[in-house]
Coordinates of C-alpha atoms in Angstrom, one line a residue:
M1 CA -22.8 3.6 3.8
S2 CA -19.1 3.6 4.0
N3 CA -17.2 4.0 7.5
E4 CA -14.1 5.8 8.1
A5 CA -11.2 5.4 10.6
Y6 CA -8.4 7.7 10.9
I7 CA -5.2 6.2 12.6
E8 CA -1.6 7.5 13.3
T9 CA 1.2 5.7 11.4
P10 CA 4.7 6.6 11.0
L11 CA 4.1 8.0 7.7
G12 CA 1.2 10.3 8.7
I13 CA -2.4 9.9 9.5
A14 CA -4.0 7.0 7.4
I15 CA -7.8 7.2 6.5
I16 CA -9.5 3.6 6.2
S17 CA -12.8 3.6 4.6
G18 CA -14.9 0.5 4.1
D19 CA -18.4 -1.2 4.7
K20 CA -19.7 -4.8 5.0
N21 CA -18.5 -5.4 1.4
G22 CA -14.8 -4.9 2.2
I23 CA -12.0 -2.1 2.4
S24 CA -12.7 0.3 -0.1
S25 CA -9.7 2.7 0.5
V26 CA -6.7 3.2 2.5
S27 CA -4.7 6.7 2.1
V28 CA -2.4 8.9 4.0
T29 CA -3.2 12.5 4.5
R30 CA -0.8 15.3 4.7
E31 CA -3.1 16.9 7.3
S32 CA -1.5 16.5 11.0
K33 CA -4.4 18.3 12.7
K34 CA -7.0 15.5 11.3
Q35 CA -8.8 13.9 14.3
L36 CA -7.8 10.6 15.2
S37 CA -10.6 8.0 15.5
K38 CA -11.6 7.1 19.2
N39 CA -14.3 4.3 18.0
I40 CA -13.1 2.4 15.1
P41 CA -16.3 1.0 13.2
A42 CA -16.7 -2.8 13.3
Q43 CA -16.0 -3.3 9.6
L44 CA -12.7 -1.4 10.0
Q45 CA -11.5 -2.9 12.9
E46 CA -9.4 -5.8 11.4
A47 CA -7.9 -3.5 8.8
V48 CA -6.8 -1.1 11.6
A49 CA -5.3 -4.0 13.5
Q50 CA -3.4 -5.4 10.6
L51 CA -1.9 -1.9 9.7
T52 CA -0.8 -1.4 13.1
E53 CA 0.9 -5.0 13.0
Y54 CA 2.4 -4.1 9.5
F55 CA 4.1 -0.7 10.9
E56 CA 5.1 -2.7 14.2
G57 CA 7.1 -4.9 11.8
N58 CA 4.9 -7.9 12.9
R59 CA 2.9 -8.4 9.6
T60 CA 4.1 -9.0 6.1
H61 CA 0.7 -10.1 4.4
F62 CA -2.8 -8.7 4.6
D63 CA -5.7 -10.8 4.9
L64 CA -8.6 -8.6 4.3
K65 CA -11.8 -8.5 2.4
L66 CA -11.1 -5.8 -0.3
N67 CA -13.6 -3.7 -2.3
P68 CA -11.8 -1.0 -4.2
L69 CA -13.5 0.9 -6.8
G70 CA -12.0 1.1 -10.3
T71 CA -12.2 -0.2 -13.8
D72 CA -11.7 -3.7 -14.9
F73 CA -8.3 -3.1 -16.2
Q74 CA -7.2 -1.1 -12.7
K75 CA -8.5 -4.2 -10.8
K76 CA -6.2 -6.3 -12.9
V77 CA -3.2 -4.4 -12.2
W78 CA -4.2 -4.1 -8.6
N79 CA -4.5 -7.9 -8.2
E80 CA -0.9 -8.1 -10.0
L81 CA 0.4 -5.8 -7.3
L82 CA -0.8 -8.1 -4.6
K83 CA 1.5 -10.9 -6.2
I84 CA 4.5 -8.8 -5.3
P85 CA 6.1 -10.5 -2.0
F86 CA 6.8 -8.6 1.0
G87 CA 10.3 -7.2 0.8
K88 CA 10.7 -7.4 -3.0
T89 CA 10.1 -5.2 -5.8
A90 CA 9.0 -5.3 -9.4
T91 CA 9.3 -2.9 -12.3
Y92 CA 6.6 -1.3 -14.5
L93 CA 7.9 -3.5 -17.4
D94 CA 7.6 -6.6 -15.3
M95 CA 4.0 -5.3 -14.5
A96 CA 3.3 -4.9 -18.1
K97 CA 4.6 -8.3 -19.0
R98 CA 2.5 -10.0 -16.3
L99 CA -0.6 -8.5 -17.7
G100 CA 0.2 -10.0 -20.9
D101 CA 1.4 -6.9 -23.0
P102 CA 4.7 -5.1 -22.6
K103 CA 3.2 -2.3 -24.5
C104 CA 0.6 -1.3 -21.8
I105 CA 3.4 -0.1 -19.5
R106 CA 2.1 3.4 -19.4
A107 CA -1.5 2.3 -18.7
A108 CA -0.2 -0.1 -15.8
A109 CA 1.6 2.5 -14.3
T110 CA -1.4 4.9 -14.6
A111 CA -3.5 2.3 -12.8
N112 CA -0.9 1.8 -10.3
G113 CA -0.9 5.3 -9.4
K114 CA -4.6 5.2 -8.9
N115 CA -4.4 2.3 -6.5
P116 CA -6.9 3.2 -3.6
L117 CA -5.5 0.7 -1.0
W118 CA -2.2 2.3 0.3
I119 CA 0.1 -0.4 1.5
I120 CA -2.4 -3.1 1.6
V121 CA -2.1 -3.5 -2.4
P122 CA 1.6 -2.7 -2.4
C123 CA 2.2 -0.3 -5.2
H124 CA 5.2 1.1 -3.2
R125 CA 6.9 -2.0 -4.6
V126 CA 7.0 -1.1 -8.1
I127 CA 10.2 0.8 -9.2
G128 CA 11.6 1.9 -12.5
S129 CA 13.7 -0.4 -14.7
D130 CA 17.0 1.2 -13.7
G131 CA 16.1 0.6 -10.0
S132 CA 15.1 4.1 -9.4
L133 CA 12.1 5.2 -7.0
T134 CA 9.9 6.5 -9.6
G135 CA 6.6 8.4 -8.8
Y136 CA 4.5 7.7 -5.6
A137 CA 1.3 9.5 -4.9
G138 CA 2.4 9.6 -1.2
G139 CA 5.7 11.1 -2.0
L140 CA 9.0 9.5 -2.8
W141 CA 10.1 9.7 0.9
R142 CA 7.2 7.6 2.0
K143 CA 8.0 5.0 -0.7
K144 CA 11.5 4.8 0.4
W145 CA 10.5 4.5 3.9
L146 CA 8.1 1.5 3.0
L147 CA 10.7 -0.2 1.0
D148 CA 13.4 0.3 3.8
H149 CA 10.6 -1.2 6.4
E150 CA 10.0 -4.2 4.4
N151 CA 13.6 -4.9 3.5
P152 CA 15.9 -3.4 6.2
V153 CA 19.4 -3.8 5.6
K154 CA 21.0 -5.8 8.4
Q155 CA 24.4 -4.2 9.7
Q156 CA 27.0 -7.1 9.4
S157 CA 29.1 -7.3 12.6
L158 CA 32.8 -6.7 11.8
F159 CA 33.8 -8.9 14.7

């Protein structure tokens, strides 16, 4: 049986699901009235702690047991997403090439959009070949926020 936890993030309430086999999904809800979890199930406590550290700016890499549901191809795409470093981006074409077939760009983009592990599997780091913030299931404003959070522009001093 899967457990769930609801936590507050700067981008809305995150829903974390998983069990002894690992974290199966992390998503963000648009519902603002969702009840936050008072007691976090044991299997989800580390995920909650690491996500909290990420949003506080104290974590750049997640170290969690993951158990997402998906096809073999989707899991292959999600594993490639895990290789995009914090603060960096890749294009959909880069992803297709890494998967060994530049012609699979649409399939890779579709699998990217079905990523069930919001933030942990960093699909927000994939952008268009022209540098544009292309589609994002959580909304482009969230994608922009995440990319800015991971790569803040440091204001240079003039003096």
